[in-house]
CSV table of C-alpha atoms and ligand atoms in Angstrom, one decimal:
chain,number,residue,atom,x,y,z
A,19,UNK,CA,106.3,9.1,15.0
A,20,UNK,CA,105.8,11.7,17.0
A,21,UNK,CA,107.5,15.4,16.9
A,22,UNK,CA,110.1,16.7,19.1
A,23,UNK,CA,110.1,20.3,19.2
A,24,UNK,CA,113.4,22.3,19.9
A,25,UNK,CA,113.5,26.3,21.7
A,26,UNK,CA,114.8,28.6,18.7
A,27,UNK,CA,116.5,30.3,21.5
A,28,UNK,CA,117.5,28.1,24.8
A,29,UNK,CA,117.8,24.7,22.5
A,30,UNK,CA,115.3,23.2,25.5
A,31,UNK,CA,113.7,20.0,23.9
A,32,UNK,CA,110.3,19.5,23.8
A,33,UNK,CA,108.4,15.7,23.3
A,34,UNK,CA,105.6,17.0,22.2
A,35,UNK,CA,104.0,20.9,21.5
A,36,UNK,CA,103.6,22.9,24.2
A,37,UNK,CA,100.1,24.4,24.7
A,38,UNK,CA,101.0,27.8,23.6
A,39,UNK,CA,103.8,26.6,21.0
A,40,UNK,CA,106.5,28.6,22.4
A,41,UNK,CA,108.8,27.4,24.9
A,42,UNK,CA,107.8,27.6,28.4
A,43,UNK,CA,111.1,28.7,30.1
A,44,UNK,CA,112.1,31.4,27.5
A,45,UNK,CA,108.6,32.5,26.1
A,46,UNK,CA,110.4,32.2,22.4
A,47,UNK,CA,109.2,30.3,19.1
A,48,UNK,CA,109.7,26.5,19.0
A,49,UNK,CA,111.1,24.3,15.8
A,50,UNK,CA,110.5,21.0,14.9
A,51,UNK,CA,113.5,18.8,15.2
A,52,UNK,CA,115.8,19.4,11.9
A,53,UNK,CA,115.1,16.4,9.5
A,54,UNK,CA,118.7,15.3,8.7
A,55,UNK,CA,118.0,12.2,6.2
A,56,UNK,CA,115.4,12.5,3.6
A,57,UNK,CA,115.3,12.8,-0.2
A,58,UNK,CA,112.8,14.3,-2.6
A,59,UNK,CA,110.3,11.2,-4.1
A,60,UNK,CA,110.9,10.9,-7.5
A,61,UNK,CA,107.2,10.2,-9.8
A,62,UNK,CA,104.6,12.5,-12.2
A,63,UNK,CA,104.6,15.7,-10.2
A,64,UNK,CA,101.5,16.2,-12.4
A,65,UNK,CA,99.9,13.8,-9.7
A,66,UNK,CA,101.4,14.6,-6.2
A,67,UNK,CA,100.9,17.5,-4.1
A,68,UNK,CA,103.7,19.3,-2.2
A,69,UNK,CA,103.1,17.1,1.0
A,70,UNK,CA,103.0,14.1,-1.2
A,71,UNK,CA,107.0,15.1,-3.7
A,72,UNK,CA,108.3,16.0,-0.1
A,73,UNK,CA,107.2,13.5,2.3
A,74,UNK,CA,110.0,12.9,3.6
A,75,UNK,CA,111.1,15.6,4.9
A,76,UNK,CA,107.4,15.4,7.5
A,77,UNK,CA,108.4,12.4,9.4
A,78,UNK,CA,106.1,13.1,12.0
A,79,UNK,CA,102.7,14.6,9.5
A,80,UNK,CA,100.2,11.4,8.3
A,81,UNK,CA,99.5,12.7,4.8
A,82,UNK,CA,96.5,9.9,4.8
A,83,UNK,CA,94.0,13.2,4.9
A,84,UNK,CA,92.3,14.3,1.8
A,85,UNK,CA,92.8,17.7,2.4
A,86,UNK,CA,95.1,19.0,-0.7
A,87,UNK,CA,93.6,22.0,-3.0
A,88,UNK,CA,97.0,22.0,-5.0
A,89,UNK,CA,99.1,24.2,-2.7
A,90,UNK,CA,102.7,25.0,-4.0
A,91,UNK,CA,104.3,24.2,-7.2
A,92,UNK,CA,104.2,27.4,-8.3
A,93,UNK,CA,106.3,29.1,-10.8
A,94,UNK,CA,109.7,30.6,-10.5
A,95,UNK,CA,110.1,33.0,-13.3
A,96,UNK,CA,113.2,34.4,-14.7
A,97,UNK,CA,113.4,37.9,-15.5
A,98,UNK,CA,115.8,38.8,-18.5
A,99,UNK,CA,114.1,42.5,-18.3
A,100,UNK,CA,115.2,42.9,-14.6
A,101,UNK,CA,118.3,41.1,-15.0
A,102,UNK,CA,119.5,43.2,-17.3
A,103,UNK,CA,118.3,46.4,-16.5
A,104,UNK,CA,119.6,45.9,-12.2
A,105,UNK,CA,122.5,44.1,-13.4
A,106,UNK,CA,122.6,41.3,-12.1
A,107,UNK,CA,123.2,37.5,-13.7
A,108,UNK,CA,119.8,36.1,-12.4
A,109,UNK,CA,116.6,37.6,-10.9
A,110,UNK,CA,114.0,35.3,-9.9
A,111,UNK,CA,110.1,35.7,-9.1
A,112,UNK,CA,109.1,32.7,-6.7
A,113,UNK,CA,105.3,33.6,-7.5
A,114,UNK,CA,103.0,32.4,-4.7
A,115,UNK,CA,100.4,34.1,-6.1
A,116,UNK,CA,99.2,31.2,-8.1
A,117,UNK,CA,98.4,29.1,-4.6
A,118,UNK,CA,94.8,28.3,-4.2
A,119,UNK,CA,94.0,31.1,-2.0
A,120,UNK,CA,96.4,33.2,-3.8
A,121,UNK,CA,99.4,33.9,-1.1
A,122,UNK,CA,101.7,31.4,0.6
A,123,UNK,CA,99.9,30.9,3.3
A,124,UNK,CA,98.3,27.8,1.6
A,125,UNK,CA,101.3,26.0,2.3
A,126,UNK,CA,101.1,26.7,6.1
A,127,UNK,CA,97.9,25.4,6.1
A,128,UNK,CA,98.0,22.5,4.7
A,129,UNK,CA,100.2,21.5,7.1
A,130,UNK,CA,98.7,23.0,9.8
A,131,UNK,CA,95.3,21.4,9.1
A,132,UNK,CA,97.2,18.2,8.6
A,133,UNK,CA,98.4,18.2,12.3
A,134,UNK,CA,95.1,19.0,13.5
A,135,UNK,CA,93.3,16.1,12.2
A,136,UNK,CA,96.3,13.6,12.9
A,137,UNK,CA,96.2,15.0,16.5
A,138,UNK,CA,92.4,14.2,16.5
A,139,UNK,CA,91.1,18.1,17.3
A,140,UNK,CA,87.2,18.9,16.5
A,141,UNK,CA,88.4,22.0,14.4
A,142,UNK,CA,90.7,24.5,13.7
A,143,UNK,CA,91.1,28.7,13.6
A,144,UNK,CA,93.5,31.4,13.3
A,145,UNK,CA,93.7,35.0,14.1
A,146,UNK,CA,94.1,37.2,10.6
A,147,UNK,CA,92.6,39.7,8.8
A,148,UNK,CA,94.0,39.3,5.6
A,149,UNK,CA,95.6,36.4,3.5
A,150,UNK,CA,96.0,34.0,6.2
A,151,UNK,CA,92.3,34.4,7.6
A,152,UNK,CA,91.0,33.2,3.4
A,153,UNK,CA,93.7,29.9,3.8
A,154,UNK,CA,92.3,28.7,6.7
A,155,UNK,CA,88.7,29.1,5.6
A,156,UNK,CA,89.4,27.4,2.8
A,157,UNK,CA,91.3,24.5,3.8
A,158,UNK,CA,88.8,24.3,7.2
A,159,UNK,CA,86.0,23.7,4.3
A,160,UNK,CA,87.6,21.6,2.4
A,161,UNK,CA,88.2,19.5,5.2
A,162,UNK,CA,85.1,19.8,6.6
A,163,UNK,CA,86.1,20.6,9.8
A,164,UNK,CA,84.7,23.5,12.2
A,165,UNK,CA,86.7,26.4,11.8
A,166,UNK,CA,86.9,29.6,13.7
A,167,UNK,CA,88.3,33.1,12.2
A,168,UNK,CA,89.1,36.1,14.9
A,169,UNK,CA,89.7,39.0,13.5
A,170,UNK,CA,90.0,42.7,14.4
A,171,UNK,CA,86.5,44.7,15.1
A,172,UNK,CA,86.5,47.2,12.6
A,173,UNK,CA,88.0,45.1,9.5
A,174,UNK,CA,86.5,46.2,6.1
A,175,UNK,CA,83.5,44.6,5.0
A,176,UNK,CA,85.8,44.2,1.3
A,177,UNK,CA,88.5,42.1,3.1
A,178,UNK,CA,85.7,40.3,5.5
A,179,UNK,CA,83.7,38.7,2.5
A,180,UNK,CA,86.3,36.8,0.5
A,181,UNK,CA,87.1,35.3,4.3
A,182,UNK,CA,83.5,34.5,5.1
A,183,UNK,CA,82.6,32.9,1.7
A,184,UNK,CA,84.0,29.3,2.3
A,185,UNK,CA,81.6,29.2,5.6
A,186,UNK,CA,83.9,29.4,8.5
A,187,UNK,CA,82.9,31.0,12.0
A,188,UNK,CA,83.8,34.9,11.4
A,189,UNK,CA,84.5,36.4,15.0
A,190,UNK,CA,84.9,40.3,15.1
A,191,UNK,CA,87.0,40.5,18.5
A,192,UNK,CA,86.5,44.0,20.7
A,193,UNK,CA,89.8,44.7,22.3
A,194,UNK,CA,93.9,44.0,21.9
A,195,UNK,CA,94.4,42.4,19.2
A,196,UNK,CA,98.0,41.5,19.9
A,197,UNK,CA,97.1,39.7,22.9
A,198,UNK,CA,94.3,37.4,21.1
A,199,UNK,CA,97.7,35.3,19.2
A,200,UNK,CA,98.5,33.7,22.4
A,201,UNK,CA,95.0,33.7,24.3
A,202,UNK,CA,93.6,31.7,21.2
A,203,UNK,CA,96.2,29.5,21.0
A,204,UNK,CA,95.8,28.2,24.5
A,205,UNK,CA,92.3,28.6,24.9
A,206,UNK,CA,91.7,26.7,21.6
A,207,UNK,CA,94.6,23.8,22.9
A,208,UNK,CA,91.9,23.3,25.8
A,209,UNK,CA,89.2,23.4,24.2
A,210,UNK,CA,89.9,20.8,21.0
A,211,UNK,CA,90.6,23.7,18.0
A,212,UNK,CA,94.0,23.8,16.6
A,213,UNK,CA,95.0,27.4,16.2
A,214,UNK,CA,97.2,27.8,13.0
A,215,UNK,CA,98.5,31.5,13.6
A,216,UNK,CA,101.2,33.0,12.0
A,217,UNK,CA,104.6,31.1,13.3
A,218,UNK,CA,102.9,28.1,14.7
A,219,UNK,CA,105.5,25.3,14.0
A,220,UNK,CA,103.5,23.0,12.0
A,221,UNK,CA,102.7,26.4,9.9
A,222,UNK,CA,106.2,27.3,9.4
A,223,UNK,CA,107.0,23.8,7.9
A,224,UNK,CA,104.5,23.4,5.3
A,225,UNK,CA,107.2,26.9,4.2
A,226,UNK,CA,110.0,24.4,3.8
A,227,UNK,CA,108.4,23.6,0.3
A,228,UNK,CA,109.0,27.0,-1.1
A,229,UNK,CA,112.7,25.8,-0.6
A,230,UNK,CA,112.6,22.8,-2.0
A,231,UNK,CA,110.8,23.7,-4.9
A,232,UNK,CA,113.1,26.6,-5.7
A,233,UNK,CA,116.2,23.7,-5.5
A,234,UNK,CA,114.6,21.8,-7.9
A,235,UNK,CA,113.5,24.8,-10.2
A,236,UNK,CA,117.0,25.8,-10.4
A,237,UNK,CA,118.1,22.3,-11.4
A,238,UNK,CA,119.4,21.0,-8.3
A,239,UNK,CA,121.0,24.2,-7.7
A,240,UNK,CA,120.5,27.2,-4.7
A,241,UNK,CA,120.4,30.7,-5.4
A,242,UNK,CA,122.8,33.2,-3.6
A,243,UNK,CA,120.1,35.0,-1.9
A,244,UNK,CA,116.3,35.1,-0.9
A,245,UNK,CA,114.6,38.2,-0.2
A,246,UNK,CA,111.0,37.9,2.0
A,247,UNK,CA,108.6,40.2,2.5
A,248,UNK,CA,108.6,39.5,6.7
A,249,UNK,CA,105.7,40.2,9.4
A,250,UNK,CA,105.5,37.4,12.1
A,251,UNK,CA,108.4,35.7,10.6
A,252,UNK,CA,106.8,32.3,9.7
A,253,UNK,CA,107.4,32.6,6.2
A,254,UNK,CA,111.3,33.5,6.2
A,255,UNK,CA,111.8,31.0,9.2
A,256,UNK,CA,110.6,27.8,6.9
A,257,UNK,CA,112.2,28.6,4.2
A,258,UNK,CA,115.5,29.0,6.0
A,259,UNK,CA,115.1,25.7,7.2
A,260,UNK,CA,114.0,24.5,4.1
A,261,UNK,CA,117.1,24.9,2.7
A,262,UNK,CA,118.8,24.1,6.0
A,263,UNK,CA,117.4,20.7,5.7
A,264,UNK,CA,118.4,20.1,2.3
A,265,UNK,CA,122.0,21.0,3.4
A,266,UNK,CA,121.7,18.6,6.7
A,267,UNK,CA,120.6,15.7,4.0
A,268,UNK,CA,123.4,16.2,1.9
A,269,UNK,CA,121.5,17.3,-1.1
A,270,UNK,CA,123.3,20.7,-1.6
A,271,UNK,CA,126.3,21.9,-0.4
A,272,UNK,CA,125.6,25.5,1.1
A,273,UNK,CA,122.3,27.7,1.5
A,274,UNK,CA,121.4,30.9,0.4
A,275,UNK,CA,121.8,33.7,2.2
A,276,UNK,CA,118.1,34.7,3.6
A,277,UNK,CA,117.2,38.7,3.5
A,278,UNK,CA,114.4,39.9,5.3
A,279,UNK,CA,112.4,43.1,4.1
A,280,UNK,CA,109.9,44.5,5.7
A,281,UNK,CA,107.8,48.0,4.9
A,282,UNK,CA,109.7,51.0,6.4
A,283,UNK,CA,106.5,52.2,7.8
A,284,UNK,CA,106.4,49.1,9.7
A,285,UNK,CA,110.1,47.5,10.3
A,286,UNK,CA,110.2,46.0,14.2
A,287,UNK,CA,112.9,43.0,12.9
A,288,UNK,CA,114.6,45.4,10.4
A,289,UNK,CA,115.1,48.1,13.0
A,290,UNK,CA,116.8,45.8,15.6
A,291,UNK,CA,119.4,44.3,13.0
A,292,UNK,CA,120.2,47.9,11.7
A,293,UNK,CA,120.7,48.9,15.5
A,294,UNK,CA,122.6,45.5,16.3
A,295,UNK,CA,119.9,44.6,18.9
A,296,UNK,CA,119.3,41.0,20.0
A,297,UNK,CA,115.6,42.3,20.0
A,298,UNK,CA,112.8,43.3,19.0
A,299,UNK,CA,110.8,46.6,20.3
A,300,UNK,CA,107.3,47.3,19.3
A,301,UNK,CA,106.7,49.2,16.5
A,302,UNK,CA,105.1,52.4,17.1
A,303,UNK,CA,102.5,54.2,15.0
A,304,UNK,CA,102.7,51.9,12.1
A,305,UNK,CA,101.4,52.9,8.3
A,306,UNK,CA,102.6,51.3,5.4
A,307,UNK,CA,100.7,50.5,2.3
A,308,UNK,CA,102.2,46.7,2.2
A,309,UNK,CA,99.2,46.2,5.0
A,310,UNK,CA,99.7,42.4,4.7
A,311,UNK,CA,103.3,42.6,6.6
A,312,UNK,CA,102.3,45.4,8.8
A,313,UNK,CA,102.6,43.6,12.2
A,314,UNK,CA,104.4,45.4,14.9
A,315,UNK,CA,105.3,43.3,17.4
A,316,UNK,CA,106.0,40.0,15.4
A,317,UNK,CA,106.3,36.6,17.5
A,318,UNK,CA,108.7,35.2,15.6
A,319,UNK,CA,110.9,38.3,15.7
A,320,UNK,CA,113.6,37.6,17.8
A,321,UNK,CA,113.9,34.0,16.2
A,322,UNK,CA,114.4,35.7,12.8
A,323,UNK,CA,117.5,37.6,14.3
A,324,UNK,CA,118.8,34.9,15.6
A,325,UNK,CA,118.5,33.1,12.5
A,326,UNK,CA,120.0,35.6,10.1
A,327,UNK,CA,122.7,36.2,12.1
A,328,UNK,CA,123.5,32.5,11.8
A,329,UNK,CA,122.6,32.7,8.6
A,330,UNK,CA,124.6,35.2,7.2
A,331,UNK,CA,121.6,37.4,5.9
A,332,UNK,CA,120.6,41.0,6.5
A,333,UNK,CA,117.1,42.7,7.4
A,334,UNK,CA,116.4,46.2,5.8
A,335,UNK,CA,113.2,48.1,4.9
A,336,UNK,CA,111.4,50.0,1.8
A,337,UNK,CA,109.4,52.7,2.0
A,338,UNK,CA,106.1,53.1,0.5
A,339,UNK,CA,107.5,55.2,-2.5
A,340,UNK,CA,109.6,52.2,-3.3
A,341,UNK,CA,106.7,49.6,-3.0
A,342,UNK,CA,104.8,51.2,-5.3
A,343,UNK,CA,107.5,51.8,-7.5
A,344,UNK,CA,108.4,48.1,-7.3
A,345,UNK,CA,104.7,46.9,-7.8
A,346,UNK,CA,104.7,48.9,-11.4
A,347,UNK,CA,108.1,47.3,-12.7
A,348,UNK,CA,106.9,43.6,-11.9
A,349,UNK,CA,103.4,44.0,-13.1
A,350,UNK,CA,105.4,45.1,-16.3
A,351,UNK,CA,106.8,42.0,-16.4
A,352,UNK,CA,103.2,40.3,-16.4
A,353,UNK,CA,103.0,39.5,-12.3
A,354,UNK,CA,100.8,41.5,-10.3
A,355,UNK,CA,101.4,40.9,-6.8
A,356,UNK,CA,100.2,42.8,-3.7
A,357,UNK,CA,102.4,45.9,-2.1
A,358,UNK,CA,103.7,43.6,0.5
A,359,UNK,CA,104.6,40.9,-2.3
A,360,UNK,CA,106.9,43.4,-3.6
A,361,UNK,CA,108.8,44.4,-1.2
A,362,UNK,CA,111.6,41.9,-2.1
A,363,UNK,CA,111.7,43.5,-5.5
A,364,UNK,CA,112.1,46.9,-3.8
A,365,UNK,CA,114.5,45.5,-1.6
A,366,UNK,CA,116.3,43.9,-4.5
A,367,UNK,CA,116.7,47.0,-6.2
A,368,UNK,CA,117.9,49.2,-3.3
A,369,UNK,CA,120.4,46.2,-1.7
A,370,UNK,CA,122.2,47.0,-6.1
A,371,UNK,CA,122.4,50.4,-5.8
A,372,UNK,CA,124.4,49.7,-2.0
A,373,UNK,CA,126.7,47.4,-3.6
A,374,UNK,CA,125.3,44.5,-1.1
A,375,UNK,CA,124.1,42.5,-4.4
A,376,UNK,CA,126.7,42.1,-7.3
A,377,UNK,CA,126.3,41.7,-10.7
A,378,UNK,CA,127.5,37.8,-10.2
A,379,UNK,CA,124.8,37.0,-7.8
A,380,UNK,CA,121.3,35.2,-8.2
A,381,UNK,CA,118.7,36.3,-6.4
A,382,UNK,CA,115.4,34.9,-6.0
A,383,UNK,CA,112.1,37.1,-4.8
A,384,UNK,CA,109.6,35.6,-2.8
A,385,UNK,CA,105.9,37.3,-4.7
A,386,UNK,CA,103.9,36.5,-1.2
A,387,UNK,CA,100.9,36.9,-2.8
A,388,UNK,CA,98.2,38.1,-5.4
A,389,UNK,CA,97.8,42.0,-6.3
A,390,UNK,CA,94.4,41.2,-6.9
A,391,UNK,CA,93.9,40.7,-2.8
A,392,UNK,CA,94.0,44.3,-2.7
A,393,UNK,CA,93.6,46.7,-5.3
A,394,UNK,CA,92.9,50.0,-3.9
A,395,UNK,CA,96.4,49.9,-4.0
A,396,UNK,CA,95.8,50.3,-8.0
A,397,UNK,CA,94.8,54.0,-6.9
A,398,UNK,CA,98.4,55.2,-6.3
A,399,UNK,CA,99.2,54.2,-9.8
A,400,UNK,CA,98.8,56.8,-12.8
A,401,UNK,CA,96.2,53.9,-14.9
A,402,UNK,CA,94.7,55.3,-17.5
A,403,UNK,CA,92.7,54.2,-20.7
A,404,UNK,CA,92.5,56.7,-23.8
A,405,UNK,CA,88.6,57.0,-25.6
A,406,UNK,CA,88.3,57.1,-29.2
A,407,UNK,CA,85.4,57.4,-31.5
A,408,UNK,CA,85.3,53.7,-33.5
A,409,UNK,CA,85.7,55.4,-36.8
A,410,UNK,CA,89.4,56.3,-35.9
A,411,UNK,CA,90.4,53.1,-34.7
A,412,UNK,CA,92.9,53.2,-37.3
A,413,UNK,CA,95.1,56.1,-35.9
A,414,UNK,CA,94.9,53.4,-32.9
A,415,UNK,CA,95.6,50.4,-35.0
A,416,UNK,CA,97.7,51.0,-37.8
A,417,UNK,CA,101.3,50.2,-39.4
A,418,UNK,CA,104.4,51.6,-38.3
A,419,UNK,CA,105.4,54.1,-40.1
B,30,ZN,ZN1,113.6,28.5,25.4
């Protein structure tokens, strides 16, 4: 069965993917069609993978491809520390940290590199030089399939190697970088390599799992809000339709309210909702520490206010002071994710103070990914170990008094 693809924004229906993935009248992001009757398998979840528990809800992927390095099922952790001290009745870390590549993007790819191979294309790439650039490598070797990474010229040689270790083809691309989304998209369409970027729509449905799974973590039940840390916009959009999905099936009754947070340094989507604009303008200048969601001109941008607006969600922003901040208080509750991970904490905390949260509501965080993906950021925290000479280890180690 084949996938028909519907215009986020015109509702123009599409029989198959267009070359470029977005529509072709309205230049905006395309969906696959809403599934509207499935069910979760029931079995050992021990054995499945995400692809595998959730079949149903990818009609149109073969799963028949041997490609799963045990993507998803990752925790969602209840905080009683945070939920007492924000007041609240339920905070929630979603911690995507623990994927195989260490970020969420795993989930993306897997679907992704599914397509590819059920479409018959020689290889795969994407454009990324962070978190998303590492899932495709790995997945492209797993698979054994020619992969191609672009990224920007003057990337660290730190965030290059943990790319160029699982053997893909590392390009270093002279020139605009924003333009090379589309350009390898196309080119790669033409050429027999299936581009995974950002908010390509077989990407943003391997997302729908982080929805599922947090239905099922929560007993069969949805939380009142979820707050993602949002650059392109893939992430947010497949959860949202996650949970749309399990709606349309029957399966729950209403869906959360999604909230999108971006890095104040770098806010394109939250600076449109806050000015009521239908869209988005291009970021200027941008500098943030959460680098991973630093994108200034996302391609999924206007989709995502589109979508909260039906949705019933808000965007806002969090400055740097309040990542860091944030990125302290979860790793005190034992998960250390990366700045941009923690925005939704951040977020969490500042939506409380406002009054927009109440102490009724449960709220779960999406922890994008790993702190150990970039820890210079460990340099803006105040770490330090005392020294002791051994013979006083018992001022160190003794009884309370
Ligand atoms: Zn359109």
């Amino acid at each position: 069965m084949d996938a028909k693809l519907i215009c986020t924004n015109c509702d123009e229906v599409y029989e198959q993917e267009t070359k470029t993935f977005r529509c072709t009248k309205c230049d905006e992001p395309l969906e696959l069609e809403l599934v509207t009757n499935a069910k979760i398998n029931e079995g050992n979840v021990l054995e499945q993978n995400i692809l595998g528990r959730y079949s149903e809800f990818y009609p149109y992927l073969d799963n028949n491809v041997d490609i799963s390095l045990g993507e998803g099922f990752t925790s969602l952790i209840k905080s009683n520390f945070l939920t007492n001290k924000i007041g609240i009745k339920g905070v929630y870390f979603k911690n995507e940290g623990e994927n195989p590549t260490w970020s969420f993007k795993d989930r993306g790819t897997i679907t992704g590199v599914t397509r590819a191979i059920n479409l018959g294309f020689k290889g795969i790439g994407t454009v990324s030089t962070g978190n998303m650039a590492a899932s495709v490598s790995a997945y492209g070797a797993k698979a054994k399939i020619d992969t191609i990474i672009l990224v920007k010229e003057e990337i660290a040689d730190e965030k290059l190697k943990p790319i160029a270790v699982y053997g893909s083809k590392l390009v270093k691309v002279r020139g605009d970088y924003g333009k090379l989304y589309l350009e390898s998209i196309k080119l790669g369409y033409e050429n027999g390599f299936y581009f995974i970027n950002s908010d390509s729509p077989f990407r943003v449905e391997g997302y729908k799992t982080i929805a599922f799974e947090i239905f099922e973590q929560l007993n069969h039940n949805i939380p009142d809000y979820v707050i993602v840390p949002t650059s392109a916009g893939g992430d947010i959009r497949g959860i949202e339709k996650g949970f749309r999905e399990l709606k349309a099936c029957g399966l729950t009754e209403k869906a959360p309210k999604i909230i999108a947070v971006q890095a104040a340094g770098c806010a394109p989507i939250a600076t449109a909702f806050k000015n009521g604009r239908e869209k988005i303008e291009r970021f200027s200048n941008p500098h943030t520490i959460a680098h991973a969601i630093e994108n200034p001109y996302p391609p999924s941008g206007n989709q995502v206010l589109r979508m909260i607006k039906k949705n019933g969600g808000i965007a806002v922003d969090v400055d740097d002071d309040e990542i860091i901040n944030a990125q302290k208080l979860l790793a005190e509750e034992g998960i250390f994710g990366q700045p941009a991970s923690v925005t939704s904490l951040a977020a969490l905390i500042k939506l409380k103070e406002e009054k927009y949260l109440l102490e009724d509501d449960i709220v779960v965080n999406i922890v994008t990914a790993s702190g150990l993906k970039f820890t210079s950021a460990l340099d803006k925290h105040d770490l330090n170990a005392i020294t002791i000479d051994i013979d006083n280890l018992k001022d160190i180690i003794k009884k309370e008094e």
